[in-house]
Backbone as CSV, one residue per row, in Angstrom:
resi,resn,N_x,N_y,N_z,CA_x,CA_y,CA_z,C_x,C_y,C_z
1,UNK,-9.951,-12.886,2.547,-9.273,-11.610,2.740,-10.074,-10.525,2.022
2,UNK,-10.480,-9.290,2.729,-10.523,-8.403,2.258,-9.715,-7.157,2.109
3,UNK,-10.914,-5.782,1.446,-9.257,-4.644,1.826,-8.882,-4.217,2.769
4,UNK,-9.814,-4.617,4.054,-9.351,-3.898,4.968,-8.258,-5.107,5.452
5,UNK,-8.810,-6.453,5.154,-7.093,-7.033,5.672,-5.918,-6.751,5.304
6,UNK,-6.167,-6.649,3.957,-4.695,-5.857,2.898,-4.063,-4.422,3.747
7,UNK,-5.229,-3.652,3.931,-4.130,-2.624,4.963,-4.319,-2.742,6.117
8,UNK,-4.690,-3.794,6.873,-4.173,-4.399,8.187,-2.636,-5.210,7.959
9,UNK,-2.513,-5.907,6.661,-1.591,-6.473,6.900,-0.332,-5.894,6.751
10,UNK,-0.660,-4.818,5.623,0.563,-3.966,5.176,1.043,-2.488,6.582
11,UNK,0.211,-2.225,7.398,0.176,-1.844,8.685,1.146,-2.413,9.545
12,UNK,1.203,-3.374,9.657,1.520,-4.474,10.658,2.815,-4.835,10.433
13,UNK,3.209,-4.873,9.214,4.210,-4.866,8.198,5.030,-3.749,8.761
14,UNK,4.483,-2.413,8.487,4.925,-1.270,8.648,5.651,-0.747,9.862
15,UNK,4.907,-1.696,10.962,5.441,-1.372,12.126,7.139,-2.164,12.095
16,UNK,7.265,-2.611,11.171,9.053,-2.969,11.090,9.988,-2.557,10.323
17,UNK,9.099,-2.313,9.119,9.881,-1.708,8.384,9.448,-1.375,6.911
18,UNK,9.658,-0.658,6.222,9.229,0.272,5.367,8.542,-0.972,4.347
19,UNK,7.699,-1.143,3.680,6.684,-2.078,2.881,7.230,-1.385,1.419
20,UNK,7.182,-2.669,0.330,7.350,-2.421,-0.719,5.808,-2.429,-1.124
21,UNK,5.996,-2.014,-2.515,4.689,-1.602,-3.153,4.297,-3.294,-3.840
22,UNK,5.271,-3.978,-4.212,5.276,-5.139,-4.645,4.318,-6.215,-3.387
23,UNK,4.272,-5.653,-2.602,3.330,-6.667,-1.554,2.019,-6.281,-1.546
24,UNK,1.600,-5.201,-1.460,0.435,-4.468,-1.711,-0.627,-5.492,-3.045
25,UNK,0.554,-5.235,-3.612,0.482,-5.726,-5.278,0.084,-7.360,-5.048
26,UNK,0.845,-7.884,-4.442,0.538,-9.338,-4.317,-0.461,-9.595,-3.376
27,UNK,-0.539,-8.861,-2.329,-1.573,-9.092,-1.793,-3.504,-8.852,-2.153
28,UNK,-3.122,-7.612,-3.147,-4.481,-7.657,-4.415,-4.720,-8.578,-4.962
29,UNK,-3.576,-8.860,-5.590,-3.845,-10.427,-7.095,-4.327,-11.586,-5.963
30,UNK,-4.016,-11.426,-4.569,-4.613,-12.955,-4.257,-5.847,-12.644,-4.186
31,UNK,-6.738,-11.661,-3.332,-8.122,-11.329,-2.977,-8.853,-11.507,-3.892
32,UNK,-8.069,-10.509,-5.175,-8.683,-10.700,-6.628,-8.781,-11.979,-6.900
33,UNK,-7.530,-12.598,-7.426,-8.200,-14.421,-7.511,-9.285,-15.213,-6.873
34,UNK,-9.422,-15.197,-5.075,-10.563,-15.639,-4.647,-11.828,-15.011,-4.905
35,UNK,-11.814,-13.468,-5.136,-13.375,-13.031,-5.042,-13.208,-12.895,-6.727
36,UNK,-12.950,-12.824,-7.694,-13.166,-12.706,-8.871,-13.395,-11.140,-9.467
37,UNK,-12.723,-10.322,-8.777,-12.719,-9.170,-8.612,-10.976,-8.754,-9.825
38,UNK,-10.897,-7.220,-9.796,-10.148,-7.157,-10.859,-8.799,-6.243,-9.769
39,UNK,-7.926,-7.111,-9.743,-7.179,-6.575,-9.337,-6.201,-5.362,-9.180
40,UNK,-6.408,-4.468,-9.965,-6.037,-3.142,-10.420,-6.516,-2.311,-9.532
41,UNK,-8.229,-2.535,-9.487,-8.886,-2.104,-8.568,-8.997,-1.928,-7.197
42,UNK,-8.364,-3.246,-6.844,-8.161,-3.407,-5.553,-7.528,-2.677,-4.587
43,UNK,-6.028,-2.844,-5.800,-4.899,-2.365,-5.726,-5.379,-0.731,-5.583
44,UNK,-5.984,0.157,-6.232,-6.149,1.318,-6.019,-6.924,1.779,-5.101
45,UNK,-7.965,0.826,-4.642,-8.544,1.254,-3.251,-8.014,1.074,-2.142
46,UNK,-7.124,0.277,-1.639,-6.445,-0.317,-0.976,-5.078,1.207,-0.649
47,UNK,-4.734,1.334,-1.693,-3.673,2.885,-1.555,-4.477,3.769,-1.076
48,UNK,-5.200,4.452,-1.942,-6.139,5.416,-1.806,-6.702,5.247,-0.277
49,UNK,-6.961,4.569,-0.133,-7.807,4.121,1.084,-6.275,4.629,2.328
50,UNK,-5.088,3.783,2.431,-4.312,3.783,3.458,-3.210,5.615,3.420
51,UNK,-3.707,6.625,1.957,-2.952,7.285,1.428,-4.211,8.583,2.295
52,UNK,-5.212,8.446,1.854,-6.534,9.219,2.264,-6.548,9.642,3.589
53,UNK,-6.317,8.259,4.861,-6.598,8.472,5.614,-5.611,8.686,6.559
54,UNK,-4.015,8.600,6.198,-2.727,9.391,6.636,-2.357,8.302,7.283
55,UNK,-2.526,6.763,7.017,-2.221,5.925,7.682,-0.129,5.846,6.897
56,UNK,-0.269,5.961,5.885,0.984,5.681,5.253,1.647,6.808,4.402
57,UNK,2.563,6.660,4.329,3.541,7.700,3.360,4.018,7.318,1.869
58,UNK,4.213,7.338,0.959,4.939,6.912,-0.068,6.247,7.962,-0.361
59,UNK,7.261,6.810,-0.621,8.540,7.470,-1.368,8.995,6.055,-1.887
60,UNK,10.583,6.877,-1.883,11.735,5.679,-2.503,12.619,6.108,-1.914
61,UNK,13.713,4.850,-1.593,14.935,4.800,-1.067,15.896,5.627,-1.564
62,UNK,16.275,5.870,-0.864,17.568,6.918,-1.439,18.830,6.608,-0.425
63,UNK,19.700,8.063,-0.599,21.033,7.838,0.109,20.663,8.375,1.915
64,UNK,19.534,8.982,1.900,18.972,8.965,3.209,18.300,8.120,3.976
65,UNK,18.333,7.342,3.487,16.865,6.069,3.286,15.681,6.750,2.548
66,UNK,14.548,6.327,3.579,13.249,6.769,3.073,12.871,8.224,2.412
67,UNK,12.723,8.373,0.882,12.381,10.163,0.899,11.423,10.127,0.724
68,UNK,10.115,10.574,1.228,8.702,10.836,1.025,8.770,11.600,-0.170
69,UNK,7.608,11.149,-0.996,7.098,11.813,-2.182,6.369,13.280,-1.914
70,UNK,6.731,14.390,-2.544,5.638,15.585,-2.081,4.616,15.747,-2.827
71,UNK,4.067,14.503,-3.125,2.577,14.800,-4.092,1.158,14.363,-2.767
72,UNK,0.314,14.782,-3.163,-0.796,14.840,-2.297,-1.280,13.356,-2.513
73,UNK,-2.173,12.777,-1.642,-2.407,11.365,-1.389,-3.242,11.558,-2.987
74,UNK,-4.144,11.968,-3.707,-4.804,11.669,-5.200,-3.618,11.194,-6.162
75,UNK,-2.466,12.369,-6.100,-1.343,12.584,-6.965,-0.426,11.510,-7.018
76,UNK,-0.331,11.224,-5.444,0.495,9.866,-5.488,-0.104,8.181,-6.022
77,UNK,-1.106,8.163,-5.778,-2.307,7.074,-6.465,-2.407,7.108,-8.146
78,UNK,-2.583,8.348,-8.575,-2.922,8.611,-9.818,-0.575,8.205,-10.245
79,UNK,0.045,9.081,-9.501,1.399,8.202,-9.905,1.861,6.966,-10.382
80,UNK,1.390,6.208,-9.138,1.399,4.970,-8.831,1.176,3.875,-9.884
81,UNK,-0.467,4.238,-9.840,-1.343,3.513,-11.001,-0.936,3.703,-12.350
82,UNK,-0.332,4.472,-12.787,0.649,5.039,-13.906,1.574,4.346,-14.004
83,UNK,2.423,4.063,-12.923,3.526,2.965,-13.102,3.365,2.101,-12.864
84,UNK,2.294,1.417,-12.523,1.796,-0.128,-12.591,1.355,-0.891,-13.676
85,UNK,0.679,0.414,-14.518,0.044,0.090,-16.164,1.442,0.179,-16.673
86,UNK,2.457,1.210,-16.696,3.285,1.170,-17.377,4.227,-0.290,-17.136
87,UNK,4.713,-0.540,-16.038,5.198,-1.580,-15.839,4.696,-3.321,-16.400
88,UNK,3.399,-3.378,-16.371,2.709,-4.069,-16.385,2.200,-4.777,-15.434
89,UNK,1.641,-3.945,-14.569,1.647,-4.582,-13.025,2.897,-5.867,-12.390
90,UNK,3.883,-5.224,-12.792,5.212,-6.005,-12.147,6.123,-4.854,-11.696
91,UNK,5.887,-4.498,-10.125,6.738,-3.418,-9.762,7.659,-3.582,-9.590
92,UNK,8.423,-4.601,-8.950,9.848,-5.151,-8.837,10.654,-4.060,-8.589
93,UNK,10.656,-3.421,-7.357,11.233,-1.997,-6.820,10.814,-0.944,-7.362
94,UNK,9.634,-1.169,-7.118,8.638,0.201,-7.277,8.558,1.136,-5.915
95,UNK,8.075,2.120,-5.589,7.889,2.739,-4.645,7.687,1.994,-2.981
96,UNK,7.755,2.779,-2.129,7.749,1.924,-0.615,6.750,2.850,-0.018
97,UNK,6.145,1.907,1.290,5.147,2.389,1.849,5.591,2.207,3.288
98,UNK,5.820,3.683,3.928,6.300,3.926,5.764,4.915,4.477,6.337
99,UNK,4.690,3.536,7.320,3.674,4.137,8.170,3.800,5.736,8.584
100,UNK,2.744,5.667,8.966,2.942,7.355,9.291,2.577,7.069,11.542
101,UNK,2.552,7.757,12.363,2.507,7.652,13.540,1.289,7.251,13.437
102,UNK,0.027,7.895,12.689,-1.426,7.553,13.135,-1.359,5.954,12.261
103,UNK,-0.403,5.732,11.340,-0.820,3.908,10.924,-0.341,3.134,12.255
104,UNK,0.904,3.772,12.510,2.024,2.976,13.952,0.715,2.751,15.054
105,UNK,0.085,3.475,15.052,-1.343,3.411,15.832,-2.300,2.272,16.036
106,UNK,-2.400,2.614,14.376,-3.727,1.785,14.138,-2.973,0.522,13.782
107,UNK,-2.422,0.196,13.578,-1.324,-1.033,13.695,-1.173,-2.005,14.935
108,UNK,-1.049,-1.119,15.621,-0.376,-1.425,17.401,-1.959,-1.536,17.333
109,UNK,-2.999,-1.361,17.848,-4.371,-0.976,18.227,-4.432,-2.190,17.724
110,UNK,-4.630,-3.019,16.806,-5.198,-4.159,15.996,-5.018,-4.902,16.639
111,UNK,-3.047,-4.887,16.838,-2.408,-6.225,17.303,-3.026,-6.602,18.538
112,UNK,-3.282,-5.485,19.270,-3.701,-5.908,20.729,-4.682,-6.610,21.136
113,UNK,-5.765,-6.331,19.895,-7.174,-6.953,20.192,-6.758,-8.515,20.046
């Protein structure tokens, strides 16, 4: 697995329903374990990467459901990574990740091949 499988998979995911940040998360620590790579890292390219390119949204659940965060894709990463150190990389209902139409895209586009 690489990162682009990580946001293929969390994509794919997306097309059902809103992705916790906790999978993201698990899905780093495994890549990291096989390639010997540091998982923090992963984890931040992997956002950055699906946050950059407008594939995904970040918020948290609320009494509306989903509320998107109004910080810019850096702001929300630099957030994020803040509460992952703080937490200790154990998000356990940390933030959620909703595709955006262009991920619903590139999602659908994958599956087909």
């Amino acid at each position: 697995m690489h990162e682009e499988e990580i946001c293929r998979e969390i994509l794919e995911e997306g097309l059902d329903d809103w992705v916790p940040l906790d999978r993201l998360v698990g899905l780093a620590r495994e890549l990291s374990e096989r390639r010997g790579v540091n998982h923090r890292d992963v984890s931040e390219k992997v956002l950055a990467h699906l946050l950059h390119s407008g594939l995904v949204t970040v918020g948290d659940l609320g009494e509306s459901g989903f509320e998107a965060w109004t910080d810019d894709a850096d702001g929300a990463v630099r957030r994020i990574m803040r509460a992952l150190d703080d937490a200790g990389w154990e998000p356990a209902g940390g933030c959620w990740l909703a595709n955006t139409p262009v991920g619903d895209r590139e999602a659908s586009g994958r599956q087909e091949k």
